[in-house]
CSV table of C-alpha atoms in Angstrom, one decimal:
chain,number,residue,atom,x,y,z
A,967,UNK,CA,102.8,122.0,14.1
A,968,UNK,CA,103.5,122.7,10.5
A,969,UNK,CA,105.4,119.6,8.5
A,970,UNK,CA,105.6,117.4,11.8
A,971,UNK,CA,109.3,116.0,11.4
A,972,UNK,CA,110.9,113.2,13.9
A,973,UNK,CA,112.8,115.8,15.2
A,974,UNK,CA,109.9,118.2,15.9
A,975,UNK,CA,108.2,115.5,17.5
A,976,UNK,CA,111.2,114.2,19.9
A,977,UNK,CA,111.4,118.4,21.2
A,978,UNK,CA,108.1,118.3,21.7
A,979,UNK,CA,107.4,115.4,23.7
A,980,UNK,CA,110.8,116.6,25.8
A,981,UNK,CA,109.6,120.4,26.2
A,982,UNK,CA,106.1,119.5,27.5
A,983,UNK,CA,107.1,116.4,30.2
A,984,UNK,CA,106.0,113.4,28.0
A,985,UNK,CA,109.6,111.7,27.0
A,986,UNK,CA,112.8,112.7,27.5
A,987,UNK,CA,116.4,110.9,26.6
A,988,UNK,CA,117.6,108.6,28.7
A,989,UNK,CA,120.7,109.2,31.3
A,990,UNK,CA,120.3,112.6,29.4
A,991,UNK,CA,122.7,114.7,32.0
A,992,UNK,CA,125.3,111.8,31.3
A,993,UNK,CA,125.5,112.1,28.2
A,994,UNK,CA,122.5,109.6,27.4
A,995,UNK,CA,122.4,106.0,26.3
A,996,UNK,CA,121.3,105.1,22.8
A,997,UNK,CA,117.6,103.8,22.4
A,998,UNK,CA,116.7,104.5,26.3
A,999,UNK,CA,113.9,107.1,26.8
A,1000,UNK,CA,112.3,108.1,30.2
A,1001,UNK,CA,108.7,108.9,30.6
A,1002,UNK,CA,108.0,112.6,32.2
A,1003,UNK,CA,104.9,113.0,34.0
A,1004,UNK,CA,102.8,113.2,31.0
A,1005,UNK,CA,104.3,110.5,29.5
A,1006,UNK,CA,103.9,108.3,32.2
A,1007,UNK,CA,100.3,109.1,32.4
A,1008,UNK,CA,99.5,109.0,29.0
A,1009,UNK,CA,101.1,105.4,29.1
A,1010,UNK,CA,99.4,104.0,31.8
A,1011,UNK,CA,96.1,105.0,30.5
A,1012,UNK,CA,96.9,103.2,27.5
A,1013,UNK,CA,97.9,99.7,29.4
A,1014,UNK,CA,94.4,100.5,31.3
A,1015,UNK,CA,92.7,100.9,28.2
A,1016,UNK,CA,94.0,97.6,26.7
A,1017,UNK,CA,93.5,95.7,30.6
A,1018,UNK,CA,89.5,96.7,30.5
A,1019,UNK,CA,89.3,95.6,27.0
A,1020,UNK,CA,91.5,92.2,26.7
A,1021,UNK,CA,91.0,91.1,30.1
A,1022,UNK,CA,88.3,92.4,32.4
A,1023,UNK,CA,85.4,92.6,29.5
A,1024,UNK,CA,86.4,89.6,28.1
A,1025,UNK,CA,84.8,86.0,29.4
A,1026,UNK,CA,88.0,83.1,30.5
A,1027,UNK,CA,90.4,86.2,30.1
A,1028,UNK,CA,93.1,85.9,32.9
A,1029,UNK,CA,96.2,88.0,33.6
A,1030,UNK,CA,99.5,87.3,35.1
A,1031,UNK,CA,102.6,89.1,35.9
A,1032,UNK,CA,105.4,86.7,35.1
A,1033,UNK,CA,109.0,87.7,36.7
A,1034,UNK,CA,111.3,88.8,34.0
A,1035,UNK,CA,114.2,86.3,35.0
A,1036,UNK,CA,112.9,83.0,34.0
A,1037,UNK,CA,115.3,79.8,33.9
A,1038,UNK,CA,117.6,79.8,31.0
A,1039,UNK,CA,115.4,76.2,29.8
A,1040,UNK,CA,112.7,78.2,28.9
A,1041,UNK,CA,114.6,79.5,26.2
A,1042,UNK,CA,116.6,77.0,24.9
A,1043,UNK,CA,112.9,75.3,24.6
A,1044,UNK,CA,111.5,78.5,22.8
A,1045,UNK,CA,114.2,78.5,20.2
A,1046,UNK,CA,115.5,81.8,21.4
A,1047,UNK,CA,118.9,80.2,22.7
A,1048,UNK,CA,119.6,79.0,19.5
A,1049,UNK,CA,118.0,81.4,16.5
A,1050,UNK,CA,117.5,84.7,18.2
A,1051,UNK,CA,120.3,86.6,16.6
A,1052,UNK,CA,121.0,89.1,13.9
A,1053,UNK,CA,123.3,88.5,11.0
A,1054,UNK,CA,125.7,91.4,10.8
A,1055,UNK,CA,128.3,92.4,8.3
A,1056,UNK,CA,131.2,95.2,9.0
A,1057,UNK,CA,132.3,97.4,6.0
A,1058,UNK,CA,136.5,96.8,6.2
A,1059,UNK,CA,137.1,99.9,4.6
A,1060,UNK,CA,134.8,102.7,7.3
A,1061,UNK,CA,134.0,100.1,10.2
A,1062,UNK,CA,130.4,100.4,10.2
A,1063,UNK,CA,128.5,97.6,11.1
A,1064,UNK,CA,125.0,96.5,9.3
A,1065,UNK,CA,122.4,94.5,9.3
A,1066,UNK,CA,122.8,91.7,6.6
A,1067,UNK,CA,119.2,91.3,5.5
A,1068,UNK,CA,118.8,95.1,5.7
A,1069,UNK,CA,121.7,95.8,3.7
A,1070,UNK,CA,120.3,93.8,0.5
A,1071,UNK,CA,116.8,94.7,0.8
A,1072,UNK,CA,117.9,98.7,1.2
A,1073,UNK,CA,120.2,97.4,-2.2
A,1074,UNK,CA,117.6,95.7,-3.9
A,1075,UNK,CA,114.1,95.5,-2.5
A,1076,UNK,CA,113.1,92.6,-4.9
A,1077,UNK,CA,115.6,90.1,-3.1
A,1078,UNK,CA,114.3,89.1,-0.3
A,1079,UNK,CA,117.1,88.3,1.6
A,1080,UNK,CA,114.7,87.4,5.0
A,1081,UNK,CA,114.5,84.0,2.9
A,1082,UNK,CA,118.5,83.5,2.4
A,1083,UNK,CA,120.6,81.5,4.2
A,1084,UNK,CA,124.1,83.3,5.4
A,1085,UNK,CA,125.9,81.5,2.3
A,1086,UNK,CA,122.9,82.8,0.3
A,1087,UNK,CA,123.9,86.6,1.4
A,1088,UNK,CA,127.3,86.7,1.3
A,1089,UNK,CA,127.2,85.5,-2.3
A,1090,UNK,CA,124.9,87.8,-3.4
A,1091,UNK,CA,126.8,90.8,-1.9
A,1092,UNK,CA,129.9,89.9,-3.3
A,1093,UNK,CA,128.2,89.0,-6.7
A,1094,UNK,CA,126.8,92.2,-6.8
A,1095,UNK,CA,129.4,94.3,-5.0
A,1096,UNK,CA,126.7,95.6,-2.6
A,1097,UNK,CA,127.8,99.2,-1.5
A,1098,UNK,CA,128.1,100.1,1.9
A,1099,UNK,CA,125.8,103.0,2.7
A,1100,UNK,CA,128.3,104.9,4.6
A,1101,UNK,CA,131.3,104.9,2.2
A,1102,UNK,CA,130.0,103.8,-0.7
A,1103,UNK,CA,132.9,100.8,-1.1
A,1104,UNK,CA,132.0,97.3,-1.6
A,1105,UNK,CA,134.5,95.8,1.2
A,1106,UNK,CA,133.2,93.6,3.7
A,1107,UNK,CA,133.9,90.8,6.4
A,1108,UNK,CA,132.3,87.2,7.0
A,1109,UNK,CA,129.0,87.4,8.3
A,1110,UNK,CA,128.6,87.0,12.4
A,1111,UNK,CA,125.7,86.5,14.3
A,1112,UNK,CA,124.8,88.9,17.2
A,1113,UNK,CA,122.6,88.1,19.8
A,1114,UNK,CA,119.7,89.6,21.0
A,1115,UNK,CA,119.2,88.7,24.1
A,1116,UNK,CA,121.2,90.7,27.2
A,1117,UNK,CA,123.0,87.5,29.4
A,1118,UNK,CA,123.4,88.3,33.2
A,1119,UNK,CA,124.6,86.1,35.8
A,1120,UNK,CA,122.5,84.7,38.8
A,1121,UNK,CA,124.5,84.1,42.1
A,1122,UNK,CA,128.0,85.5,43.9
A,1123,UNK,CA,130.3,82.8,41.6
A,1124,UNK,CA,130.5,83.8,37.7
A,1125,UNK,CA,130.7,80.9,35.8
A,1126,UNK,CA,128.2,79.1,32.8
A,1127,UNK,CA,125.6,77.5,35.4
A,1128,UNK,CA,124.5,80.9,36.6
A,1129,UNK,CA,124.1,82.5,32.8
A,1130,UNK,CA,120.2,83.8,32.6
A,1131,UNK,CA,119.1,86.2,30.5
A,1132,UNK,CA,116.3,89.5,30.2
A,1133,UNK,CA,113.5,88.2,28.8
A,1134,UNK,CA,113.0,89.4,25.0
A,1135,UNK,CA,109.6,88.9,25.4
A,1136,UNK,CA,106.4,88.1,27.7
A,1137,UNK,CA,104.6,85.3,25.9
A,1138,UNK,CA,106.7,82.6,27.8
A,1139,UNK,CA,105.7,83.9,30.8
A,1140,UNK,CA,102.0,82.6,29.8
A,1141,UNK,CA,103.3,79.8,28.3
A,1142,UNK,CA,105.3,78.6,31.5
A,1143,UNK,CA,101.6,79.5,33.4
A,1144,UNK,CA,99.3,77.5,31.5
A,1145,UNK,CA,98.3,74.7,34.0
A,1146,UNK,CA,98.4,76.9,36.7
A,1147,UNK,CA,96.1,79.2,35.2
A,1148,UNK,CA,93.9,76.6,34.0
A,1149,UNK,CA,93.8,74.7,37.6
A,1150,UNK,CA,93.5,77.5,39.6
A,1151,UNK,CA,90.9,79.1,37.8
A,1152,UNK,CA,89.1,76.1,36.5
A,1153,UNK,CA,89.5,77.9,32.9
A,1154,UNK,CA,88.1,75.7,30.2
A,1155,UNK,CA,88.9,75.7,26.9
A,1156,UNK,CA,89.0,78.3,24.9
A,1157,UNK,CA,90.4,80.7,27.2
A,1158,UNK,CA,93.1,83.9,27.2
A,1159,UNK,CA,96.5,84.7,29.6
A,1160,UNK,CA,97.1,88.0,29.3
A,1161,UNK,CA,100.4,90.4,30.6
A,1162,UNK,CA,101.6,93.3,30.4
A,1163,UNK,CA,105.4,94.1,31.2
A,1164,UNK,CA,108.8,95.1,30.6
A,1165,UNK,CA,111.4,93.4,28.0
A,1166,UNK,CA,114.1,93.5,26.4
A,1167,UNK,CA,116.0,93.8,22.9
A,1168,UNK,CA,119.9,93.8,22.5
A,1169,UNK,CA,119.3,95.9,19.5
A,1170,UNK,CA,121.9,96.8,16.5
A,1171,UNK,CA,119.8,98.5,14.9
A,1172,UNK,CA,119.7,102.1,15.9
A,1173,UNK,CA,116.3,103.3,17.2
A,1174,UNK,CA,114.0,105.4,15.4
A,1175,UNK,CA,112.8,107.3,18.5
A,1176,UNK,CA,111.0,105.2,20.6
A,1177,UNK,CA,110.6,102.5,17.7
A,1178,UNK,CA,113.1,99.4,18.5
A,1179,UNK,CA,114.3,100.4,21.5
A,1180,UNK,CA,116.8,98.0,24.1
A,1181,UNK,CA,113.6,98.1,27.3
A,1182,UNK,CA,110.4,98.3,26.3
A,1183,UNK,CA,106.6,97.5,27.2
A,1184,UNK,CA,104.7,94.8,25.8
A,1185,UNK,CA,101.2,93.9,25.9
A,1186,UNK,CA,100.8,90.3,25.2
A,1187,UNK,CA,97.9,87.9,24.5
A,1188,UNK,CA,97.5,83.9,24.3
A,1189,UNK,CA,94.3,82.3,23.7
A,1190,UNK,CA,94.5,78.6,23.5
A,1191,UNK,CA,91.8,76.2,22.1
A,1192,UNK,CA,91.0,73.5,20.6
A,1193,UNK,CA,92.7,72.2,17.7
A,1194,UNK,CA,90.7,73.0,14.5
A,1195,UNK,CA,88.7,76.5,16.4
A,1196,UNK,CA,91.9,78.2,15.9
A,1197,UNK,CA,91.2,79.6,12.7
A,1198,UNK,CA,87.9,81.2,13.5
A,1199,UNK,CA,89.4,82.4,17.0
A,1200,UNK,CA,91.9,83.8,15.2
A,1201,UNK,CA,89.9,85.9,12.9
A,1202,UNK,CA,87.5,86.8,15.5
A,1203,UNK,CA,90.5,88.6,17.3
A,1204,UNK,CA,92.0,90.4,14.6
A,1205,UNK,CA,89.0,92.2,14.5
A,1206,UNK,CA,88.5,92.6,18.0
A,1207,UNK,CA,91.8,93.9,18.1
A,1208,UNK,CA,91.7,96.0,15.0
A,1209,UNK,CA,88.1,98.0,17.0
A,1210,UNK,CA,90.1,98.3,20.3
A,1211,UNK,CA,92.8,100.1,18.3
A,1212,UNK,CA,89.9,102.5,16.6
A,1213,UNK,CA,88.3,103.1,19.9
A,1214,UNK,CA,91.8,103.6,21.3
């Protein structure tokens, strides 16, 4: 294909049935893409790739398919109630909206800014007048927090009780599971929950084709052991995951 651009690749997979915009006749939706018959195949045999490797081959490897509306405790426990949010900045002068963190490590890529705190970046950017990309003026607002997880409401009667939300991720769904994993299938120590399934990102950011996308896949792994095998299980997996990807 010559010098393979983004763009190049994104007509490709749409001429030949592999991905194709989302809501495309309707004038599409950012960061949605729909799988065409080759795509859906060519992603299925992936998740059955990674199924016969992580959980079928593999001794006190179990898998579960966890509904994607869990109680809103689960995370407020996780942390995600609380902390799972992007700090954004608008530019006054053009409206566009950025990513703070982004915006100072694109600036200055020796700053580090995953470390500040929002005081910590809003100094910086007004101490060092911090353009914005799009205009090039130096003229922005307080930072706010966004949220990324999408809220929907449970039930006929809309009020705060029936808030829950799209999961962001699967790994709760194993966490949630343990016990009755380990009960019903008599698992002992050191053993693996395993899922594969859909979730979902209230992204700012806009995608880079099917990079950072609002509904994606995700195939997730847990092993839990014994406190003080964790290092060794853990470096026994990154290379177990490192050949699956080789094979792959």
């Amino acid at each position: 294909m010559g010098n393979l651009t983004m763009d190049k690749l994104v007509n490709y997979c749409k001429q030949y049935g592999f991905i194709f915009q989302g809501s495309e006749i309707y004038g599409g939706l950012a960061n949605t893409w729909d799988y065409g018959p080759l795509g859906s195949r060519l992603k299925n045999n992936i998740k059955d790739s990674w199924r016969k490797r992580f959980i079928q081959e593999r001794p006190n490897a179990y898998e579960v398919d966890a509904a994607i509306l869990m109680h809103p405790r689960v995370w407020e426990a996780s942390g995600h109630v609380a902390s799972f949010s992007d700090p954004l900045i608008d530019c006054k002068h053009c409206k566009s909206r950025q990513r703070t963190d982004n915006l100072i490590d694109d600036f200055d890529e020796n700053a580090h800014a995953d470390g500040m705190s929002e005081e910590e970046m809003m100094a910086y950017i007004r101490e060092h007048k911090v353009p914005c990309p799009k205009c090039g003026k130096s003229d922005w607002t307080d930072i706010r927090q966004f949220k990324l997880m999408f809220e929907t409401k449970r039930g006929v009667v809309e009020d705060g009780k029936n808030l829950v939300y799209l999961r962001p991720e699967n790994a709760q769904g194993e966490y949630v599971n343990f016990l009755n994993v380990q009960r019903t299938m008599r698992a002992k120590l050191p053993f693996s929950i395993g899922q594969i399934g859909k979730a979902f990102r209230n992204e700012i950011t806009p995608g880079n084709f099917t990079f950072r996308t609002i509904e994606f896949e995700q195939m997730e792994y847990q092993t839990f052991c014994k406190e003080g095998t964790d290092s060794e299980l853990y470096n026994y997996f990154k290379e177990y995951g490192k050949k699956y990807f080789m094979d792959l």
